[in-house]
Amino acid sequence: MAVLARLRPAATAAAFTRARFARSASNAVIRAGARATPPPVASIVRPAPHFRSLRAPGAQPDRRNHHQSARFVPSRAMATSVASEVHPGANHADLPKNFEQGDVEERLYKMWEENGYFKPSDTAAGEPFTIAMPPPNVTGALHMGHAMFVTLQDIMARNARMRDRPTLWLPGTDHAGIATQLVVERSLEADGLTREGVGREEFERRTWEWKKEYGGRIGNQIRRLGASCDWSRERFTLDEGLSEAVLEAFVSLHERGLIYKGTYMVNWAPKLQTAVSDLEVEYSDEPGTLYYFKYPVEGGEGDAAYLPVATTRPETILGDTAVAVNPADDRFKSFIGKRCVVPFSNGRTIPIIGDDYVDIEFGTGALKITPGHDPNDYEIGQRVGLPTINIMNKDGSMNGNAGAYEGLDRAECRTKLWADMESEGIAIKSEPYQTRVPRSQRGGEVIEPLVSEQWFVKMETMAKPALEAVETGELTIVPSRFEKIYKGWLTDIRDWCIS
């Protein structure tokens, strides 16, 4: 084609340009995974039989390539002969000036899918190759993560087909329970209804209706990426056969002691009424308030009548089970061993303990401990044997342990309790403070750390071989800078809540 592309007559050059475009388009189809073989170059451009590798009679040497004896510029008569042999496609005259993917991609993909080009070949002689698509959420919309795994898996699948291996790339979608529940609840709210109001059976019916109407969106978007997966075998995680497989895996892991039911601190989403995993909690820096107050000391007088304490969540005072100070803090170490009286608790007292965890420089240097509603406090409570008091219902309202504040929303309780502390003269001051707020990745609501009975997966036995695989070189992380993050995450991992 290098020789043919340098024919000088304008009409002939244009003909060969169109011919080369046609060839490129055909090759592009093959590279995208079509099985049909494009016509050979000779059927697009058939050079005259008197073409030779050396300069033909009457042809002038190409001065730009005089050192390459195999290249030449044909004479006008030869060019005319070649032009007469050009056979463009049937719709060649309608070929647009610019390539418009919207006019081509969907049509080609539909043809590939309808003709079964992505199904495993019955005639392929190589070793079978199968790969399952990490199922995207049925509620999802295409993002960079989808584009990445589709690209990588498509490369592997197409490479296997080109090597004559019967290839199955199995697609599917995940039921995405939390995300699906959220969008259905929003549709109910638009109609003035609630999940509790319509009942379980009606809510489930509406959920399946939503899946039927909108569930194919992510699949169609993955098709637009050109994914060469076998859509005739597409699965959904709530399909009957797959549900049985999940049950079998759950029971098997439980019998092996890898799944257990226990009481532990979880990330609770009050609106969705469910626990969410650590990876589904996003922390954002938001303007808040730091509240300073006097924690009464039992039997204390004068300067020893109270400990100054600071908190961003006054409502959790009702669930305190200790006050901690740093043993190295000369201001407060004499208080260790004494007891504080929890405000508005009808006289309930809690111990003052010494713990190196307390940051002397933060707040006042004295820390209230609420094991039932703070993950760090929970760890301290487990370490030193403190009781855990839950003061909230699953919907985020205050329960019976909150005394006079029972029934209030947690935000309402904060406002009222602080006002009561001001009235009682135990409030010191409040000041603006930038705080880290945990929010649900799914619905955006503020997460409530809550001790609850849930199902967990033991992670230590899974994390250990995953770490060893990197250390021995069996697994290579690219780029290598992410190896530190990988190791840190698996080293500090906690048991995984799967409820």
XYZ file of C-alpha atoms in Angstrom:
499
model
C 0.000 0.000 0.000
C 2.971 2.342 0.516
C 3.615 2.179 -3.237
C -0.012 2.604 -4.189
C -0.551 5.538 -1.851
C 1.975 7.664 -3.749
C 0.187 7.593 -7.129
C 0.192 11.217 -8.263
C -3.082 11.796 -10.187
C -5.558 13.373 -7.770
C -8.445 11.063 -8.675
C -6.293 7.993 -8.257
C -4.908 9.209 -4.913
C -8.430 9.817 -3.663
C -9.481 6.343 -4.716
C -6.613 4.764 -2.875
C -7.251 6.917 0.209
C -10.801 5.594 0.351
C -9.531 2.071 -0.159
C -7.091 2.404 2.727
C -9.878 3.777 4.946
C -12.013 0.783 4.078
C -9.180 -1.533 5.017
C -8.612 0.280 8.315
C -12.289 0.033 9.152
C -12.271 -3.684 8.401
C -9.234 -4.217 10.587
C -10.885 -2.218 13.367
C -13.833 -4.579 13.306
C -11.528 -7.566 13.628
C -9.619 -5.923 16.476
C -12.928 -5.325 18.249
C -13.685 -9.021 18.217
C -15.823 -9.755 15.144
C -15.398 -13.269 13.789
C -16.074 -12.356 10.190
C -12.777 -12.033 8.314
C -12.490 -8.841 6.246
C -11.978 -9.199 2.510
C -8.326 -9.427 1.526
C -6.608 -6.260 0.419
C -6.595 -7.562 -3.140
C -10.408 -7.492 -3.248
C -10.368 -3.814 -2.297
C -7.448 -2.747 -4.455
C -6.214 -5.061 -7.192
C -3.025 -3.661 -8.762
C -2.405 -4.211 -12.439
C -0.534 -7.445 -13.242
C 2.465 -5.588 -14.728
C 3.421 -4.093 -11.342
C 6.951 -5.093 -10.429
C 9.208 -4.609 -7.469
C 11.735 -2.732 -9.656
C 11.073 0.485 -11.560
C 8.858 -0.173 -14.561
C 9.524 1.223 -18.062
C 8.422 4.850 -18.301
C 8.354 5.338 -14.518
C 10.438 8.101 -13.021
C 12.630 7.328 -10.010
C 11.400 8.647 -6.662
C 14.208 11.009 -5.650
C 13.068 10.947 -2.034
C 13.701 7.217 -1.832
C 16.449 6.709 -4.394
C 18.300 4.419 -2.037
C 15.346 1.988 -1.942
C 15.341 0.289 -5.357
C 12.074 -1.530 -4.618
C 10.083 1.705 -4.453
C 8.989 3.654 -7.545
C 6.482 6.131 -8.908
C 4.345 4.561 -11.665
C 3.692 6.349 -14.933
C 0.346 8.077 -15.605
C -0.718 5.207 -17.868
C -0.024 2.675 -15.166
C -1.849 4.814 -12.589
C -4.907 4.946 -14.835
C -4.782 1.172 -15.180
C -4.607 0.725 -11.412
C -7.434 3.202 -10.768
C -9.688 1.194 -13.045
C -9.127 -1.800 -10.794
C -10.277 -0.043 -7.544
C -13.526 -1.533 -6.181
C -14.958 0.499 -3.277
C -17.789 -0.852 -1.117
C -21.429 -0.630 -2.122
C -22.089 2.359 0.140
C -18.768 3.991 -0.493
C -20.292 7.168 -1.883
C -22.156 7.708 1.379
C -19.060 7.369 3.573
C -19.060 10.385 5.963
C -16.105 12.704 6.078
C -15.625 12.090 9.819
C -16.032 8.893 11.803
C -19.149 9.122 14.016
C -19.026 6.361 16.609
C -22.681 6.815 17.518
C -23.685 5.713 14.015
C -21.472 2.637 14.056
C -20.820 1.146 17.496
C -24.351 0.147 18.522
C -25.076 -1.338 15.094
C -21.869 -3.384 15.085
C -22.297 -4.556 18.680
C -25.872 -5.626 18.012
C -24.682 -7.636 15.029
C -21.917 -9.282 17.070
C -24.290 -10.179 19.905
C -27.127 -11.435 17.680
C -24.735 -13.666 15.750
C -23.323 -15.224 18.915
C -19.775 -14.035 18.370
C -19.181 -13.788 22.139
C -20.302 -17.316 22.932
C -17.718 -20.071 23.463
C -16.765 -21.583 20.132
C -17.688 -25.226 19.539
C -14.804 -25.632 17.108
C -12.019 -23.981 19.122
C -9.280 -26.495 19.854
C -7.442 -24.826 22.738
C -7.857 -25.118 26.483
C -11.139 -23.551 27.723
C -10.870 -20.060 29.232
C -13.544 -18.703 31.584
C -13.755 -15.531 33.640
C -16.652 -14.111 35.690
C -17.508 -10.433 35.657
C -17.402 -8.808 39.116
C -21.139 -8.113 39.215
C -21.907 -4.379 39.205
C -24.825 -3.165 41.286
C -28.141 -3.455 39.485
C -28.792 0.134 40.595
C -25.440 1.326 39.315
C -24.364 3.720 36.595
C -21.112 3.425 34.703
C -18.003 4.827 36.410
C -14.229 4.503 36.067
C -14.110 1.288 38.112
C -16.433 -0.431 35.641
C -14.432 0.886 32.689
C -11.220 -0.476 34.223
C -12.392 -4.030 34.888
C -14.267 -4.229 31.562
C -11.130 -3.172 29.691
C -8.866 -5.663 31.462
C -11.286 -8.595 31.240
C -12.109 -7.809 27.615
C -8.418 -7.914 26.737
C -8.083 -11.332 28.370
C -11.222 -12.712 26.742
C -10.362 -11.496 23.234
C -6.788 -12.691 23.572
C -8.019 -16.165 24.498
C -10.374 -16.283 21.485
C -7.599 -15.236 19.135
C -5.550 -18.155 20.483
C -8.339 -20.555 19.513
C -9.497 -21.225 23.060
C -13.239 -21.716 23.750
C -13.856 -18.559 25.801
C -16.626 -17.630 28.237
C -16.769 -14.227 29.858
C -19.773 -14.539 32.173
C -21.704 -11.303 32.894
C -24.104 -10.568 35.740
C -25.407 -7.991 38.202
C -25.605 -7.804 42.000
C -28.896 -7.134 43.776
C -27.274 -4.316 45.809
C -29.716 -4.618 48.697
C -28.933 -1.332 50.453
C -28.726 0.791 47.304
C -31.893 -0.744 45.837
C -33.787 -0.267 49.087
C -32.728 3.376 49.130
C -33.999 4.218 45.647
C -37.293 2.398 46.215
C -37.787 4.200 49.527
C -37.240 7.526 47.770
C -39.942 6.655 45.251
C -42.266 5.831 48.160
C -41.476 9.132 49.852
C -42.379 10.951 46.638
C -45.844 9.351 46.951
C -46.094 10.235 50.637
C -45.523 6.634 51.730
C -42.993 4.799 53.900
C -41.477 1.317 53.857
C -43.025 0.521 57.210
C -46.388 1.875 56.100
C -46.758 -0.278 52.964
C -45.490 -3.432 54.668
C -42.880 -6.008 53.718
C -44.828 -7.784 50.964
C -45.770 -4.589 49.105
C -42.270 -3.162 49.485
C -40.765 -6.333 48.044
C -43.201 -6.219 45.121
C -42.242 -2.611 44.350
C -38.550 -3.506 44.577
C -38.892 -6.246 41.960
C -40.859 -3.842 39.747
C -38.058 -1.313 40.004
C -35.488 -3.963 39.090
C -37.517 -4.992 36.062
C -37.850 -1.412 34.820
C -34.401 -0.003 35.563
C -32.175 -3.005 36.225
C -30.829 -3.258 32.670
C -29.231 0.177 32.596
C -25.771 -0.875 33.783
C -25.743 -3.854 31.395
C -26.507 -1.617 28.421
C -23.769 0.789 29.458
C -21.256 -2.061 29.630
C -22.374 -3.097 26.150
C -21.556 0.407 24.928
C -17.990 -0.168 26.129
C -17.820 -3.080 23.666
C -17.535 -5.799 26.311
C -17.359 -9.176 24.541
C -19.176 -11.170 27.234
C -21.810 -13.841 26.597
C -25.021 -12.017 27.492
C -27.093 -15.122 26.803
C -25.763 -16.458 30.134
C -26.240 -13.274 32.191
C -27.048 -13.946 35.870
C -28.543 -11.967 38.754
C -27.423 -12.626 42.318
C -30.978 -13.338 43.466
C -31.559 -15.948 40.756
C -32.721 -19.183 42.328
C -29.593 -21.199 41.582
C -27.260 -18.467 42.795
C -29.208 -17.989 46.026
C -28.758 -21.691 46.768
C -25.019 -21.332 46.149
C -24.838 -18.405 48.594
C -26.667 -20.451 51.231
C -24.287 -23.376 50.711
C -21.243 -21.105 51.061
C -22.665 -19.440 54.192
C -23.393 -22.738 55.929
C -20.011 -24.153 54.935
C -18.107 -21.135 56.300
C -20.183 -21.209 59.496
C -19.401 -24.888 60.056
C -15.702 -24.113 59.633
C -15.926 -21.353 62.244
C -15.209 -18.553 59.778
C -18.675 -16.989 60.079
C -20.118 -16.260 63.508
C -22.829 -14.213 65.175
C -21.635 -11.802 67.797
C -22.101 -8.452 69.518
C -19.702 -5.843 68.215
C -19.411 -2.173 67.295
C -20.860 -1.626 63.817
C -21.545 1.297 61.493
C -25.310 1.694 61.780
C -27.401 3.599 59.227
C -30.544 4.643 61.167
C -32.616 5.553 58.121
C -31.812 2.375 56.203
C -31.969 0.319 59.412
C -28.887 -1.698 58.513
C -25.215 -2.071 59.307
C -22.761 -0.996 56.611
C -19.185 -2.115 56.116
C -16.155 0.025 56.956
C -15.519 0.579 53.238
C -19.005 2.023 52.817
C -18.427 4.785 55.364
C -17.022 8.058 54.057
C -15.614 10.681 56.410
C -16.032 14.368 55.654
C -14.660 17.410 57.472
C -17.685 19.462 58.492
C -18.223 22.475 60.761
C -19.361 21.389 64.207
C -19.177 22.436 67.841
C -16.912 21.467 70.716
C -18.775 21.562 74.022
C -16.914 22.091 77.331
C -18.649 21.111 80.573
C -18.039 20.232 84.205
C -18.214 16.535 85.011
C -19.233 16.398 88.720
C -16.880 14.377 90.935
C -18.558 12.369 93.662
C -17.720 13.905 97.054
C -15.468 16.516 95.484
C -15.138 20.049 96.836
C -13.643 23.274 95.568
C -11.373 22.761 92.543
C -11.816 19.001 92.949
C -15.587 19.209 92.603
C -15.525 18.491 88.892
C -13.385 17.500 85.919
C -13.512 19.749 82.843
C -14.365 17.625 79.804
C -14.894 18.460 76.118
C -17.038 16.553 73.608
C -18.539 17.027 70.159
C -21.550 14.851 71.073
C -23.166 15.881 74.384
C -26.083 13.488 73.843
C -23.743 10.528 74.402
C -22.972 11.656 77.960
C -26.010 9.608 78.960
C -24.133 6.464 77.883
C -20.788 7.221 79.544
C -19.242 4.438 81.628
C -15.933 6.133 82.583
C -13.880 9.309 82.439
C -10.229 8.866 81.482
C -7.169 11.019 82.125
C -3.529 10.500 81.223
C -1.496 9.239 84.220
C 1.283 11.594 83.149
C -1.002 14.643 83.386
C -0.130 16.399 86.663
C -3.400 18.358 86.569
C -5.656 15.319 86.812
C -3.664 12.263 87.950
C -4.897 12.749 91.527
C -8.467 12.113 90.316
C -7.676 8.531 89.209
C -9.653 6.067 91.337
C -12.429 8.533 92.171
C -15.891 8.553 90.569
C -17.911 10.995 88.518
C -21.675 11.477 88.589
C -23.291 11.251 85.124
C -25.503 14.342 84.587
C -29.280 13.730 84.374
C -28.863 10.015 85.191
C -30.490 9.953 88.652
C -27.128 9.721 90.373
C -25.395 6.995 88.328
C -21.621 7.076 89.002
C -18.710 6.002 86.801
C -14.976 5.508 87.513
C -12.175 7.919 86.691
C -9.416 5.833 85.100
C -5.858 6.446 83.951
C -5.018 5.577 80.321
C -2.104 6.540 78.075
C -4.523 6.760 75.139
C -5.743 10.168 76.365
C -4.190 13.112 74.498
C -3.190 15.689 77.100
C -3.240 18.467 74.485
C -6.728 17.783 73.095
C -9.700 19.570 74.601
C -9.277 19.709 78.355
C -7.119 16.603 78.704
C -9.958 14.603 80.268
C -11.894 12.181 78.066
C -15.403 10.824 78.585
C -15.664 7.160 77.572
C -18.828 5.961 75.784
C -18.161 2.360 74.667
C -21.657 2.024 73.200
C -21.340 4.875 70.670
C -17.720 5.484 69.733
C -15.341 2.941 68.114
C -12.263 4.187 69.982
C -14.125 4.215 73.298
C -15.369 0.717 72.525
C -11.785 -0.514 72.150
C -10.825 1.113 75.471
C -13.863 -0.387 77.139
C -12.986 -3.864 75.855
C -9.395 -3.470 77.013
C -10.138 -2.322 80.570
C -13.444 -4.120 81.084
C -15.947 -1.261 81.064
C -19.683 -1.937 80.673
C -21.393 -0.894 77.441
C -24.612 1.115 77.536
C -26.671 1.630 74.399
C -28.769 4.798 74.616
C -30.265 4.766 71.101
C -32.890 2.856 69.176
C -32.168 1.525 65.696
C -33.884 4.573 64.140
C -31.511 7.009 65.866
C -33.948 8.072 68.594
C -33.063 7.928 72.282
C -34.171 4.799 74.171
C -35.106 4.141 77.808
C -31.475 4.378 78.974
C -31.618 8.086 78.106
C -34.093 8.764 80.915
C -36.061 11.969 80.422
C -34.749 12.293 76.862
C -36.313 9.054 75.671
C -38.019 9.379 72.288
C -36.041 12.404 71.109
C -34.024 12.211 67.900
C -30.277 12.180 68.592
C -29.878 15.701 67.152
C -32.816 17.007 69.185
C -31.395 15.388 72.298
C -28.063 17.164 71.774
C -29.736 20.563 71.661
C -32.006 19.970 74.676
C -29.370 18.318 76.856
C -26.902 21.169 76.303
C -29.605 23.695 77.146
C -30.312 21.770 80.365
C -26.595 21.715 81.210
C -26.478 25.488 80.811
C -29.490 25.787 83.118
C -27.790 23.571 85.729
C -24.593 25.623 85.593
C -22.350 22.749 84.474
C -21.831 24.037 80.910
C -18.525 25.897 80.534
C -18.538 27.038 76.904
C -19.018 25.927 73.303
C -16.903 26.869 70.313
C -16.827 26.152 66.563
C -14.858 23.026 65.733
C -14.088 21.202 62.501
C -15.083 17.587 63.006
C -14.834 14.346 61.042
C -18.348 13.131 60.332
C -18.947 9.508 59.218
C -21.570 9.324 56.478
C -23.086 6.397 54.642
C -21.728 6.045 51.132
C -25.164 4.804 50.076
C -27.555 7.418 51.401
C -25.378 10.175 52.832
C -26.899 9.955 56.316
C -24.739 10.344 59.441
C -23.603 6.934 60.657
C -24.218 6.010 64.285
C -21.563 3.759 65.872
C -23.665 1.162 67.646
C -23.001 -2.071 69.492
C -25.295 -4.634 67.927
C -25.626 -8.375 67.401
C -24.687 -9.101 63.773
C -23.092 -11.757 61.556
C -19.341 -11.429 61.007
C -16.618 -13.094 58.940
C -13.286 -13.773 60.655
C -10.656 -11.914 58.688
C -7.356 -13.006 60.254
C -7.259 -16.405 58.520
C -8.047 -14.727 55.194
C -5.731 -11.753 55.605
C -2.668 -13.828 56.542
C -2.302 -15.762 53.243
C -3.105 -12.581 51.293
C -0.211 -10.820 53.029
C 2.119 -13.783 52.519
C 1.323 -13.830 48.787
C 2.775 -10.329 48.412
C 5.748 -10.959 50.678
C 6.768 -14.113 48.773
C 6.283 -12.506 45.361
C 3.401 -14.776 44.390
C 1.270 -11.625 44.007
C 2.651 -8.417 42.515
C 0.892 -5.097 43.082
C 1.170 -2.529 40.306
C 2.091 0.255 40.867
C 4.295 -0.845 43.750
C 3.526 2.199 45.915
C 0.125 0.671 46.686
C 1.792 -2.305 48.354
C 2.163 -0.296 51.576
C -1.559 0.553 51.569
C -2.450 -3.070 50.857
C -0.352 -4.354 53.758
C -1.581 -1.682 56.142
C -5.214 -2.443 55.375
C -4.823 -6.199 55.856
C -2.692 -5.798 58.982
C -5.203 -3.589 60.802
C -8.321 -5.310 59.478
C -11.237 -6.141 61.764
C -13.777 -8.919 61.435
C -16.146 -8.082 58.577
C -19.821 -7.369 59.259
C -21.924 -9.160 56.619
C -25.442 -8.635 58.069
